[in-house]
Each structure stands twice: as structure tokens, then as C-alpha cells.
Amino acid sequence: MPRFLHLSLNRKYIHPRLRRSITLQAQASNGNNYPSTIAATLTEKNIKTGTQRSISFTSNGSSTLSPPPPSQSAPASIKSFFLPQGWPSSVTEDYLNYQIYSFPCHIFGWMSHSLAGSSMLKALGIGVGPAGAVGFSAAIKWVTKDGVGAAGRLFVGGKLSAVFDEDPKRWRMIAEAVTSLGLALEIATQLFPANFVTLAGAGTLAKATGRGMGRPCFRVVQTHFAAKNNVGDVSAKEEVWEVTAQMTGLAASVALLSFLEATRTPEAVVPIWAAIHSIHVALRYAAMKQLRFPFPNFKRGTALVHRFISSRGKEILTVEEANKEEKMLQGPEYGPDGLQCVLGCSIEELLGSIEPPLNNTYHRELSGGRGEDDVLKILIELYEKERYILTWRDGVAYVVLWESADAVDMLRALWQAAWLHNGIHKMKGAEGESGKESIGVVVFEKLEESLRIMQSEFPELENGANKVGWELERGVYPTGSFCLSQGQGALEETEA
């Protein structure tokens, strides 16, 4: 009987300069009384254009080379001009949907800015009176309003820099609202030219503040899109999208302003601007809704643990569901069903949220006039395996974080807070020995029980979340200014 030897090889190479991948496939076979014949196929793929060609050859010298790929068609050229190299695999899935809404958003945005600028020029009296006097006066007013506006960027960079990573969607819309106010004030200069410096200065201040908020949020979005750490490529293509929209918007603005001048209806600028800017804001909101961040923040994190707990561990909220259900304009103060959790509180806030327990083994330690240090010691012992300490009062979880706490530790704290919220927030309170009702007070056994269940079930949540695409270790949460560190034989509270 003939004997056969079968060997296959499949390897892939990427040329560092040509940006091409080459796949080598080789096969050797040997039968009884037959010479060994080697067949190999090389596949060359242009990573930039997506085209490929192949060459096949055998050991007897024969080879076949496929014809070179045809030149790019017009749609392919447009795609390579607007989209990052390697699209769609080089970016996240929400990239194109975001751009589809952002592109017209930029167009209407530039039209809105152009109308506001024309209103200020009219308020300055450009084109009326002696050119020299008007020009000098206009220059003074323009420099003054720009100087006032610079303060907005200074304030944002100094005071708000830490909030944009946690919730870029919400802060981008806040930036849009502040910018809208600024543009409205600039439009108003046409109606009240005597108050130009006040209105234009306040408008520029608002616009600069909005720009200072929007840019950091935009950087977060760009980094999110770079699925293969290709931030530079994504940023460059974003410039292509935005400049194309800018040119389109400016051209439309020129046509619109020319029409208004020809028809001698300059007063129509205000309602036209209002309509155009409303469309711009609506498109911005729609663009933000397309984003699918795979890392939890407070809203997505609390929604994730809430779904898991309420379904008794049977359901894991997906990245798609969490982002679609996220209430973009809502602040981080509340989670699902009114859940409140203060991450990074002070020791005073923590100890203010513990009450003497009722009918449990810790009653003697935590009552009878003992000091706060004893209560804190008991809490530290309870949470000795965690990098946080959580207590509860009046429907709010207070969490002190150790200096070494990371994003997963904060999600564990949110899990425990959600469990307490689900089980206790509907209760009217616990009855003490005095007969007085203590609304919202959690007895110590509940802290123990919630901690024990969290430690038991959190690994299941963590594994399930990772399987559906969550990147829990990248979570970003709003935290306070305090954390705990272990000094030499003493507990220290440091301000972050």
C-alpha cells in the first residue's frame, strides 16, 4: 500500500516599509514510488488599500503569478482618503456611525459660527462711517473680547481636567450647551451694538470655556477609536472629516449671507441661526449616542452590577446595552433606581455613616461610648481583604479607598453598594431598643453579608463581563480627594 506524507505550512509576514502582508502557504506530499512535490502559495496583501495578489509555484519550477491589482476605483480612493488605514479592523465598530453624524454636525457648526461672526462685525459698524476710525475702534473691541475669552480656557484646564475621562459624552454635551450660550450672546450683539464689549466678551468667554471642555472629551473619543494604538492615523483622518465639513459649511454660509444681503433681510440672521444651531446640537447628541465605550464609568458600572444582582447572576449587561441605555445628560450622582455611592470620601464621612448595630455580635464593640478609632479598627478588620471600606447611611454608600485601589476595586465597592441598595432602600428602617425608627440605617450584619456575597459572586461577574467585551481594568470613576495609606504603625489619610 502506498504511504503518504502530508505537510502544510501557513505563515504571515508584514513588510515594514511597503505596509504589505505576505502569507506563505506550502504543502508537500510523498506517495509510494512518487517523487516529493512541493507546492507553495504566496499571498501579498496591501494593508493600506486592501488589495491582494498571489504567486503559486512547485518544485519542478512551474509558477503562476496573479496579475497586479487594478488601480483604485473612485470609491476606494475616497475611502482611503477619509478612513484610517486598515479600516474597519483598525478602529472600533462605532467609528463610522459616529462620523456619519459628526460630519453634518461640523457643517452646521461652521455655519452657526459664521452667522455669529457676521453679527458681531455688523455690531462693530464695519462698512459704515470713516474706515480708519471704525477699524481702530473695532480692533480695540475685538482684542478686549478675546482677552476675556482666554480666561475660560484657563479655568477649564485648571479646575475641570479630571472629570473628562470619566464621562466624556456628558461633558461634551455640556460643552455644546456652553458654546451655544456664547454664540447666542455674539448673535445678540447685532441687536444691541452699544453693549458689544459686554456681550461679545461674555460670548467669547463662554465659547472658550466650551472649547476647553470639548477638546479633552474629543481626545478621549479619538483614543477610544484607535483599536490598534493608531491614534495618529485616527487623528489625521479626523482632520480630513472636519476640514471637509468646514469648507462645506463656510461655502454654505457665504451663499446664505449673500442671499440675506441681496434680499436686504439681515434681521433674519437670528431665526436662521437658531434653526441651524439646533440642528447642529441635535447631530452632536446623535453622534455621542453612537459611542460604545468598553470600559465602565459610574453610570455604566452601576448598571452592570445592578443587572447582575437583580437577575441573580443570570444576566450580564453587554457593552452595547450599557452604552445605549446610559443616560448621557445625567450626572454621576445617581445610578440605576436612584443608587448613590460616594467614592473616595473622608474618614469623617465614613464614620458618620455607621450606627451601633442591633442584636448582633458587634453590639458591644460599637456601642457603650467607645471612640471612632475602635469603630474604624473593626471596619478595617472587616474589609481586610479589600482595598476599600464601605458603610451606608440614608440610602447612600460611603466608600474610603486605599491608596492602592484600582478600577476593579471600585467596581467591587459598587457591587456591594448595589446589593445593599436593592435589599434595603425599600425598607423603612430598623427598630432599635428605644422603639424609635432609624430610617436608612444598615445594621452591621448587612455590611458583613453584602461583603461576603460580593466576594463570592464577583468573580462570576468579572468573568462574564470580560467574555462580552468589557475592559473592567480600564474603568474610570469619579472619586473624592481622599485615600487611605498605611504609615509606620499608623493609619494615614492623605488628600489626593
Short mmCIF file of C-alpha atoms in Angstrom, two decimals:
data_model
loop_
_atom_site.label_atom_id
_atom_site.label_comp_id
_atom_site.label_asym_id
_atom_site.label_seq_id
_atom_site.Cartn_x
_atom_site.Cartn_y
_atom_site.Cartn_z
CA MET A 1 0.00 0.00 0.00
CA PRO A 2 1.26 3.47 -0.79
CA ARG A 3 2.44 5.63 2.07
CA PHE A 4 1.73 9.36 2.06
CA LEU A 5 3.47 12.19 3.83
CA HIS A 6 1.43 15.42 4.15
CA LEU A 7 2.99 18.67 5.36
CA SER A 8 1.33 22.09 5.42
CA LEU A 9 2.74 25.49 6.32
CA ASN A 10 0.94 28.80 6.79
CA ARG A 11 2.93 31.85 7.80
CA LYS A 12 2.30 35.58 7.59
CA TYR A 13 4.85 38.36 7.20
CA ILE A 14 4.40 42.12 7.17
CA HIS A 15 6.83 44.23 5.19
CA PRO A 16 7.76 47.17 7.46
CA ARG A 17 8.06 49.75 4.70
CA LEU A 18 5.71 48.56 1.99
CA ARG A 19 2.88 48.09 4.51
CA ARG A 20 2.04 44.76 2.92
CA SER A 21 1.34 41.41 4.49
CA ILE A 22 2.62 38.26 2.80
CA THR A 23 1.02 34.92 3.62
CA LEU A 24 3.01 31.80 2.75
CA GLN A 25 1.17 28.52 2.34
CA ALA A 26 3.22 25.43 1.42
CA GLN A 27 2.27 21.79 1.03
CA ALA A 28 4.45 18.71 0.44
CA SER A 29 3.18 15.24 -0.41
CA ASN A 30 5.01 11.97 -0.92
CA GLY A 31 3.47 8.71 -2.10
CA ASN A 32 4.96 5.31 -2.85
CA ASN A 33 7.22 5.45 -5.94
CA TYR A 34 6.35 9.12 -6.48
CA PRO A 35 8.84 11.95 -6.08
CA SER A 36 8.10 14.59 -3.47
CA THR A 37 6.31 17.60 -4.94
CA ILE A 38 6.23 20.88 -3.08
CA ALA A 39 3.51 23.42 -3.80
CA ALA A 40 3.59 26.86 -2.23
CA THR A 41 1.41 29.93 -2.48
CA LEU A 42 2.40 33.45 -1.50
CA THR A 43 -0.38 35.93 -0.91
CA GLU A 44 0.56 39.59 -0.88
CA LYS A 45 -1.99 41.95 0.67
CA ASN A 46 -1.68 45.71 0.62
CA ILE A 47 -2.74 46.73 4.12
CA LYS A 48 -3.43 50.29 3.04
CA THR A 49 -5.72 49.55 0.09
CA GLY A 50 -6.91 46.04 0.97
CA THR A 51 -5.93 44.63 -2.46
CA GLN A 52 -4.00 41.39 -2.77
CA ARG A 53 -2.34 39.10 -5.32
CA SER A 54 -0.78 35.64 -5.16
CA ILE A 55 2.07 33.60 -6.66
CA SER A 56 2.00 29.80 -6.75
CA PHE A 57 4.97 27.58 -7.56
CA THR A 58 6.10 23.92 -7.36
CA SER A 59 9.44 22.17 -7.01
CA ASN A 60 9.57 21.36 -10.73
CA GLY A 61 9.98 25.06 -11.48
CA SER A 62 6.49 25.98 -12.61
CA SER A 63 4.89 29.04 -11.08
CA THR A 64 1.80 31.16 -11.51
CA LEU A 65 1.63 34.86 -10.69
CA SER A 66 -1.72 36.55 -10.49
CA PRO A 67 -1.99 39.88 -12.30
CA PRO A 68 -1.31 43.03 -10.29
CA PRO A 69 -4.36 44.53 -8.64
CA PRO A 70 -6.13 47.19 -10.66
CA SER A 71 -5.73 50.80 -9.72
CA GLN A 72 -8.04 52.06 -7.04
CA SER A 73 -11.55 52.94 -8.08
CA ALA A 74 -13.04 56.28 -7.11
CA PRO A 75 -14.93 54.85 -4.09
CA ALA A 76 -11.77 53.10 -2.89
CA SER A 77 -9.77 56.31 -3.22
CA ILE A 78 -12.37 58.23 -1.25
CA LYS A 79 -12.40 55.52 1.41
CA SER A 80 -8.62 55.61 1.81
CA PHE A 81 -8.76 59.42 1.96
CA PHE A 82 -11.35 59.62 4.74
CA LEU A 83 -10.86 56.39 6.71
CA PRO A 84 -7.85 55.23 8.75
CA GLN A 85 -5.50 52.69 7.25
CA GLY A 86 -6.76 49.15 7.72
CA TRP A 87 -10.38 50.20 8.22
CA PRO A 88 -12.57 48.66 9.58
CA SER A 89 -10.32 46.40 11.67
CA SER A 90 -8.03 49.25 12.73
CA VAL A 91 -10.78 51.17 14.53
CA THR A 92 -13.67 50.38 16.84
CA GLU A 93 -17.06 49.37 15.45
CA ASP A 94 -18.71 52.67 16.37
CA TYR A 95 -16.24 54.81 14.40
CA LEU A 96 -18.15 55.17 11.12
CA ASN A 97 -21.56 55.70 12.78
CA TYR A 98 -20.02 58.48 14.85
CA GLN A 99 -18.53 60.15 11.77
CA ILE A 100 -21.80 59.91 9.83
CA TYR A 101 -23.42 62.18 12.43
CA SER A 102 -20.33 64.28 13.17
CA PHE A 103 -19.76 65.33 9.56
CA PRO A 104 -23.05 67.23 9.09
CA CYS A 105 -22.73 68.39 12.69
CA HIS A 106 -19.48 70.16 11.76
CA ILE A 107 -21.09 71.69 8.67
CA PHE A 108 -23.94 73.25 10.63
CA GLY A 109 -21.50 74.23 13.36
CA TRP A 110 -19.37 76.26 10.99
CA MET A 111 -22.48 77.88 9.54
CA SER A 112 -23.57 78.81 13.06
CA HIS A 113 -20.17 80.33 13.87
CA SER A 114 -20.13 82.25 10.59
CA LEU A 115 -23.53 83.82 11.27
CA ALA A 116 -22.42 84.77 14.78
CA GLY A 117 -19.26 86.34 13.38
CA SER A 118 -21.20 88.33 10.81
CA SER A 119 -23.48 89.65 13.55
CA MET A 120 -20.50 90.93 15.56
CA LEU A 121 -19.00 92.61 12.50
CA LYS A 122 -22.30 94.35 11.87
CA ALA A 123 -22.46 95.42 15.52
CA LEU A 124 -18.95 96.88 15.25
CA GLY A 125 -20.09 99.07 12.37
CA ILE A 126 -17.81 97.55 9.74
CA GLY A 127 -18.64 99.12 6.39
CA VAL A 128 -20.22 102.22 7.94
CA GLY A 129 -18.52 105.56 8.59
CA PRO A 130 -14.87 106.56 8.17
CA ALA A 131 -12.80 103.43 7.62
CA GLY A 132 -9.90 104.44 9.86
CA ALA A 133 -11.94 105.31 12.95
CA VAL A 134 -14.18 102.28 12.60
CA GLY A 135 -11.21 99.97 12.08
CA PHE A 136 -9.36 101.29 15.16
CA SER A 137 -12.45 101.02 17.36
CA ALA A 138 -13.20 97.55 16.05
CA ALA A 139 -9.64 96.40 16.80
CA ILE A 140 -9.85 97.58 20.42
CA LYS A 141 -13.19 95.87 20.96
CA TRP A 142 -12.03 92.66 19.28
CA VAL A 143 -8.84 92.40 21.36
CA THR A 144 -10.81 93.11 24.53
CA LYS A 145 -13.32 90.35 23.93
CA ASP A 146 -10.53 87.87 23.04
CA GLY A 147 -8.70 88.70 26.27
CA VAL A 148 -11.82 87.99 28.30
CA GLY A 149 -12.31 84.71 26.45
CA ALA A 150 -8.82 83.46 27.32
CA ALA A 151 -9.89 83.24 30.97
CA GLY A 152 -12.33 80.49 30.06
CA ARG A 153 -9.63 78.14 28.82
CA LEU A 154 -7.55 78.87 31.91
CA PHE A 155 -10.42 77.95 34.24
CA VAL A 156 -11.27 74.70 32.46
CA GLY A 157 -7.68 73.46 32.33
CA GLY A 158 -7.05 74.27 35.98
CA LYS A 159 -10.28 73.13 37.61
CA LEU A 160 -12.07 70.56 35.45
CA SER A 161 -9.29 68.45 33.95
CA ALA A 162 -10.07 65.33 36.00
CA VAL A 163 -13.72 64.91 35.01
CA PHE A 164 -13.49 64.41 31.25
CA ASP A 165 -12.07 60.87 31.28
CA GLU A 166 -14.92 59.57 33.45
CA ASP A 167 -17.84 60.81 31.36
CA PRO A 168 -16.74 62.37 28.04
CA LYS A 169 -20.21 62.03 26.48
CA ARG A 170 -21.90 64.14 29.14
CA TRP A 171 -19.16 66.75 29.30
CA ARG A 172 -19.11 67.05 25.51
CA MET A 173 -22.81 67.93 25.60
CA ILE A 174 -22.21 70.36 28.48
CA ALA A 175 -19.51 71.94 26.33
CA GLU A 176 -22.02 72.19 23.50
CA ALA A 177 -24.52 73.95 25.78
CA VAL A 178 -21.90 76.46 26.99
CA THR A 179 -20.78 77.10 23.40
CA SER A 180 -24.41 77.63 22.37
CA LEU A 181 -24.76 80.28 25.06
CA GLY A 182 -21.64 82.00 23.80
CA LEU A 183 -22.85 82.03 20.21
CA ALA A 184 -26.25 83.36 21.29
CA LEU A 185 -24.54 86.25 23.08
CA GLU A 186 -22.50 87.00 19.97
CA ILE A 187 -25.64 86.96 17.83
CA ALA A 188 -27.20 89.40 20.32
CA THR A 189 -24.51 91.98 19.54
CA GLN A 190 -26.34 92.70 16.28
CA LEU A 191 -29.46 93.59 18.26
CA PHE A 192 -27.60 95.57 20.96
CA PRO A 193 -24.46 97.02 19.33
CA ALA A 194 -23.96 99.54 22.15
CA ASN A 195 -23.23 96.62 24.50
CA PHE A 196 -20.78 94.97 22.15
CA VAL A 197 -17.86 94.52 24.56
CA THR A 198 -20.06 93.08 27.30
CA LEU A 199 -21.97 90.69 25.03
CA ALA A 200 -19.04 89.70 22.82
CA GLY A 201 -16.70 89.31 25.81
CA ALA A 202 -19.19 87.11 27.66
CA GLY A 203 -19.85 85.19 24.46
CA THR A 204 -16.17 84.61 23.81
CA LEU A 205 -15.68 83.56 27.44
CA ALA A 206 -18.47 81.01 27.10
CA LYS A 207 -17.16 79.75 23.74
CA ALA A 208 -13.62 79.42 25.11
CA THR A 209 -14.92 77.55 28.13
CA GLY A 210 -16.93 75.24 25.89
CA ARG A 211 -13.91 74.68 23.66
CA GLY A 212 -11.79 73.92 26.72
CA MET A 213 -14.33 71.28 27.75
CA GLY A 214 -14.85 69.84 24.30
CA ARG A 215 -11.25 69.27 23.29
CA PRO A 216 -10.31 66.89 26.15
CA CYS A 217 -13.51 64.93 25.53
CA PHE A 218 -12.63 64.75 21.84
CA ARG A 219 -9.19 63.34 22.69
CA VAL A 220 -10.81 60.62 24.78
CA VAL A 221 -13.04 59.72 21.82
CA GLN A 222 -10.10 59.64 19.41
CA THR A 223 -8.11 57.37 21.71
CA HIS A 224 -11.13 55.09 22.00
CA PHE A 225 -11.37 54.77 18.21
CA ALA A 226 -7.71 53.72 17.88
CA ALA A 227 -8.28 49.98 18.20
CA LYS A 228 -4.67 49.23 17.20
CA ASN A 229 -2.98 52.13 19.02
CA ASN A 230 -3.10 54.10 15.75
CA VAL A 231 -4.03 57.38 17.42
CA GLY A 232 -2.02 59.45 14.95
CA ASP A 233 -3.76 57.89 11.95
CA VAL A 234 -7.20 58.33 13.50
CA SER A 235 -6.40 61.96 14.40
CA ALA A 236 -5.20 62.72 10.88
CA LYS A 237 -8.37 61.30 9.34
CA GLU A 238 -10.45 63.28 11.82
CA GLU A 239 -8.82 66.40 10.39
CA VAL A 240 -9.91 65.30 6.92
CA TRP A 241 -13.51 64.87 8.08
CA GLU A 242 -13.57 68.18 9.95
CA VAL A 243 -11.82 70.32 7.31
CA THR A 244 -14.09 68.96 4.58
CA ALA A 245 -17.09 69.81 6.73
CA GLN A 246 -15.59 73.23 7.50
CA MET A 247 -15.16 74.06 3.82
CA THR A 248 -18.70 72.90 3.08
CA GLY A 249 -20.12 74.89 5.99
CA LEU A 250 -18.22 78.06 5.10
CA ALA A 251 -19.32 77.83 1.47
CA ALA A 252 -22.93 77.43 2.58
CA SER A 253 -22.51 80.38 4.95
CA VAL A 254 -21.21 82.63 2.17
CA ALA A 255 -24.16 81.69 -0.01
CA LEU A 256 -26.62 82.28 2.83
CA LEU A 257 -25.13 85.64 3.85
CA SER A 258 -25.06 86.75 0.21
CA PHE A 259 -28.72 85.85 -0.09
CA LEU A 260 -29.61 87.80 3.06
CA GLU A 261 -27.68 90.82 1.81
CA ALA A 262 -29.29 90.66 -1.63
CA THR A 263 -32.78 90.44 -0.15
CA ARG A 264 -31.95 93.10 2.47
CA THR A 265 -33.23 90.97 5.34
CA PRO A 266 -30.33 90.99 7.87
CA GLU A 267 -32.79 90.61 10.74
CA ALA A 268 -33.44 87.05 9.52
CA VAL A 269 -29.97 86.05 10.76
CA VAL A 270 -31.27 85.43 14.29
CA PRO A 271 -34.04 82.88 13.50
CA ILE A 272 -31.91 81.24 10.79
CA TRP A 273 -29.03 80.88 13.25
CA ALA A 274 -31.37 79.39 15.86
CA ALA A 275 -32.59 76.77 13.39
CA ILE A 276 -29.11 75.90 12.11
CA HIS A 277 -27.62 75.66 15.58
CA SER A 278 -30.49 73.49 16.82
CA ILE A 279 -29.73 71.01 14.04
CA HIS A 280 -26.03 71.16 14.97
CA VAL A 281 -26.71 70.33 18.64
CA ALA A 282 -29.12 67.52 17.71
CA LEU A 283 -26.49 65.98 15.43
CA ARG A 284 -23.86 66.28 18.17
CA TYR A 285 -26.13 64.42 20.56
CA ALA A 286 -26.78 61.72 17.95
CA ALA A 287 -23.04 61.36 17.33
CA MET A 288 -22.33 60.93 21.04
CA LYS A 289 -25.05 58.27 21.27
CA GLN A 290 -23.16 56.17 18.71
CA LEU A 291 -20.15 55.75 21.01
CA ARG A 292 -19.64 52.35 22.62
CA PHE A 293 -17.05 52.70 25.37
CA PRO A 294 -15.96 49.23 26.59
CA PHE A 295 -14.78 50.49 29.97
CA PRO A 296 -17.18 51.22 32.85
CA ASN A 297 -17.70 54.60 34.42
CA PHE A 298 -20.04 55.23 37.34
CA LYS A 299 -23.23 55.02 35.26
CA ARG A 300 -22.18 52.03 33.16
CA GLY A 301 -20.53 50.30 36.12
CA THR A 302 -23.55 50.62 38.40
CA ALA A 303 -25.81 49.47 35.55
CA LEU A 304 -23.57 46.43 35.04
CA VAL A 305 -23.65 45.32 38.68
CA HIS A 306 -27.34 46.23 39.05
CA ARG A 307 -28.33 43.97 36.14
CA PHE A 308 -26.23 41.11 37.52
CA ILE A 309 -27.66 41.39 41.03
CA SER A 310 -31.29 41.93 40.01
CA SER A 311 -31.14 38.90 37.69
CA ARG A 312 -29.48 36.82 40.43
CA GLY A 313 -26.38 36.36 38.34
CA LYS A 314 -28.20 35.16 35.22
CA GLU A 315 -27.63 38.24 33.02
CA ILE A 316 -24.54 40.24 32.10
CA LEU A 317 -25.15 43.69 30.65
CA THR A 318 -23.30 43.97 27.34
CA VAL A 319 -21.20 46.93 26.24
CA GLU A 320 -23.78 47.73 23.56
CA GLU A 321 -26.70 47.65 26.00
CA ALA A 322 -24.92 49.71 28.66
CA ASN A 323 -23.97 52.47 26.24
CA LYS A 324 -27.41 52.58 24.61
CA GLU A 325 -29.19 52.73 27.97
CA GLU A 326 -26.76 55.22 29.51
CA LYS A 327 -28.46 58.50 30.37
CA MET A 328 -25.96 60.79 28.73
CA LEU A 329 -27.04 64.05 30.33
CA GLN A 330 -27.43 62.64 33.85
CA GLY A 331 -24.64 63.32 36.29
CA PRO A 332 -22.71 60.62 38.17
CA GLU A 333 -24.61 61.27 41.40
CA TYR A 334 -27.20 58.57 40.75
CA GLY A 335 -27.06 55.06 39.35
CA PRO A 336 -29.94 52.75 38.41
CA ASP A 337 -33.03 53.06 40.59
CA GLY A 338 -31.53 56.02 42.47
CA LEU A 339 -28.37 54.25 43.69
CA GLN A 340 -25.95 56.70 45.31
CA CYS A 341 -22.33 55.95 46.14
CA VAL A 342 -19.60 58.36 47.25
CA LEU A 343 -16.22 57.00 46.18
CA GLY A 344 -13.18 58.47 47.89
CA CYS A 345 -14.89 60.06 50.88
CA SER A 346 -13.09 61.19 54.04
CA ILE A 347 -12.85 59.22 57.29
CA GLU A 348 -15.33 61.63 58.89
CA GLU A 349 -17.90 60.84 56.20
CA LEU A 350 -17.21 57.14 56.56
CA LEU A 351 -17.60 57.05 60.34
CA GLY A 352 -20.66 59.25 60.16
CA SER A 353 -22.32 56.53 58.13
CA ILE A 354 -22.10 53.74 60.71
CA GLU A 355 -24.60 53.27 63.50
CA PRO A 356 -24.47 50.96 66.54
CA PRO A 357 -25.71 47.59 65.26
CA LEU A 358 -28.81 45.98 66.62
CA ASN A 359 -28.85 42.49 68.12
CA ASN A 360 -25.53 41.27 66.71
CA THR A 361 -22.14 40.19 67.98
CA TYR A 362 -20.58 43.60 67.33
CA HIS A 363 -23.09 45.47 69.52
CA ARG A 364 -20.74 45.53 72.49
CA GLU A 365 -17.76 46.80 70.49
CA LEU A 366 -19.62 49.53 68.63
CA SER A 367 -21.78 50.86 71.46
CA GLY A 368 -21.25 51.94 75.00
CA GLY A 369 -19.47 55.18 74.20
CA ARG A 370 -16.42 53.75 72.51
CA GLY A 371 -14.50 56.10 70.25
CA GLU A 372 -14.35 56.38 66.49
CA ASP A 373 -10.92 54.73 66.41
CA ASP A 374 -12.46 51.49 67.71
CA VAL A 375 -15.18 51.60 65.05
CA LEU A 376 -12.61 52.24 62.34
CA LYS A 377 -10.49 49.37 63.61
CA ILE A 378 -13.45 46.98 63.37
CA LEU A 379 -14.22 48.19 59.84
CA ILE A 380 -10.61 47.71 58.77
CA GLU A 381 -10.70 44.16 60.11
CA LEU A 382 -13.97 43.51 58.28
CA TYR A 383 -12.52 44.73 54.97
CA GLU A 384 -9.02 43.35 55.48
CA LYS A 385 -9.14 41.51 52.12
CA GLU A 386 -10.37 44.55 50.21
CA ARG A 387 -8.76 47.81 49.18
CA TYR A 388 -11.74 49.87 50.24
CA ILE A 389 -14.05 50.32 53.24
CA LEU A 390 -17.79 50.84 52.71
CA THR A 391 -20.53 51.94 55.07
CA TRP A 392 -24.13 53.02 54.48
CA ARG A 393 -26.40 55.80 55.70
CA ASP A 394 -29.72 57.21 54.48
CA GLY A 395 -29.62 55.29 51.24
CA VAL A 396 -26.07 56.37 50.35
CA ALA A 397 -22.93 54.22 50.30
CA TYR A 398 -19.76 55.92 51.56
CA VAL A 399 -16.50 54.40 50.38
CA VAL A 400 -12.99 55.12 51.60
CA LEU A 401 -10.37 53.92 49.14
CA TRP A 402 -6.92 52.67 49.97
CA GLU A 403 -4.11 54.31 48.05
CA SER A 404 -3.52 51.10 46.08
CA ALA A 405 -7.17 50.71 44.99
CA ASP A 406 -7.70 50.30 41.25
CA ALA A 407 -10.70 50.33 38.91
CA VAL A 408 -11.71 46.74 39.73
CA ASP A 409 -11.69 47.52 43.46
CA MET A 410 -14.04 50.44 42.83
CA LEU A 411 -16.35 48.19 40.84
CA ARG A 412 -16.35 45.73 43.76
CA ALA A 413 -17.43 48.59 46.01
CA LEU A 414 -20.20 49.50 43.56
CA TRP A 415 -21.31 45.85 43.56
CA GLN A 416 -21.64 45.88 47.36
CA ALA A 417 -23.42 49.25 47.27
CA ALA A 418 -25.86 47.97 44.63
CA TRP A 419 -26.59 44.86 46.71
CA LEU A 420 -27.32 46.98 49.79
CA HIS A 421 -29.43 49.37 47.71
CA ASN A 422 -31.50 46.57 46.18
CA GLY A 423 -32.11 44.92 49.53
CA ILE A 424 -32.51 47.88 51.86
CA HIS A 425 -33.60 51.07 50.10
CA LYS A 426 -37.25 49.98 50.21
CA MET A 427 -37.12 49.21 53.91
CA LYS A 428 -38.46 51.81 56.30
CA GLY A 429 -35.68 51.22 58.80
CA ALA A 430 -34.68 49.02 61.68
CA GLU A 431 -36.38 49.08 65.07
CA GLY A 432 -33.99 49.86 67.93
CA GLU A 433 -34.31 49.05 71.60
CA SER A 434 -35.60 52.56 72.23
CA GLY A 435 -38.50 51.92 69.92
CA LYS A 436 -37.50 54.78 67.61
CA GLU A 437 -37.40 54.10 63.90
CA SER A 438 -33.98 54.60 62.31
CA ILE A 439 -34.59 55.29 58.63
CA GLY A 440 -31.92 54.05 56.19
CA VAL A 441 -29.54 52.71 58.83
CA VAL A 442 -27.79 49.47 57.92
CA VAL A 443 -27.02 47.14 60.78
CA PHE A 444 -23.56 45.66 60.84
CA GLU A 445 -24.72 42.20 59.80
CA LYS A 446 -25.87 43.61 56.47
CA LEU A 447 -22.42 45.01 55.77
CA GLU A 448 -20.94 41.62 56.57
CA GLU A 449 -23.49 39.80 54.45
CA SER A 450 -23.13 42.10 51.45
CA LEU A 451 -19.35 41.86 51.61
CA ARG A 452 -19.41 38.07 51.86
CA ILE A 453 -21.80 37.71 48.90
CA MET A 454 -19.79 40.18 46.82
CA GLN A 455 -16.57 38.27 47.43
CA SER A 456 -18.34 35.05 46.47
CA GLU A 457 -20.15 36.24 43.32
CA PHE A 458 -17.95 38.99 41.92
CA PRO A 459 -15.56 36.57 40.13
CA GLU A 460 -18.56 35.28 38.16
CA LEU A 461 -19.50 38.84 37.16
CA GLU A 462 -15.89 39.63 36.26
CA ASN A 463 -15.52 36.55 34.06
CA GLY A 464 -18.86 37.12 32.35
CA ALA A 465 -18.12 40.80 31.74
CA ASN A 466 -14.75 40.01 30.18
CA LYS A 467 -16.38 37.49 27.85
CA VAL A 468 -18.84 40.05 26.44
CA GLY A 469 -16.14 42.64 25.82
CA TRP A 470 -15.90 44.72 28.98
CA GLU A 471 -12.46 46.06 29.95
CA LEU A 472 -13.02 46.35 33.68
CA GLU A 473 -9.43 47.24 34.49
CA ARG A 474 -9.78 50.43 32.40
CA GLY A 475 -12.77 51.68 34.38
CA VAL A 476 -12.81 55.39 35.25
CA TYR A 477 -14.88 56.55 38.22
CA PRO A 478 -15.47 59.91 39.92
CA THR A 479 -13.58 59.89 43.20
CA GLY A 480 -13.14 62.33 46.02
CA SER A 481 -9.93 63.90 47.25
CA PHE A 482 -9.05 61.41 49.98
CA CYS A 483 -7.48 57.98 50.22
CA LEU A 484 -6.00 55.86 52.99
CA SER A 485 -2.40 54.76 53.27
CA GLN A 486 -0.67 52.67 55.90
CA GLY A 487 2.06 54.66 57.63
CA GLN A 488 4.65 53.33 60.06
CA GLY A 489 2.39 51.71 62.61
CA ALA A 490 -0.41 54.17 61.97
CA LEU A 491 -3.25 54.82 59.58
CA GLU A 492 -2.88 57.95 57.50
CA GLU A 493 -5.44 59.85 55.45
CA THR A 494 -3.95 61.68 52.50
CA GLU A 495 -5.52 64.15 50.14
CA ALA A 496 -5.27 63.00 46.53
#
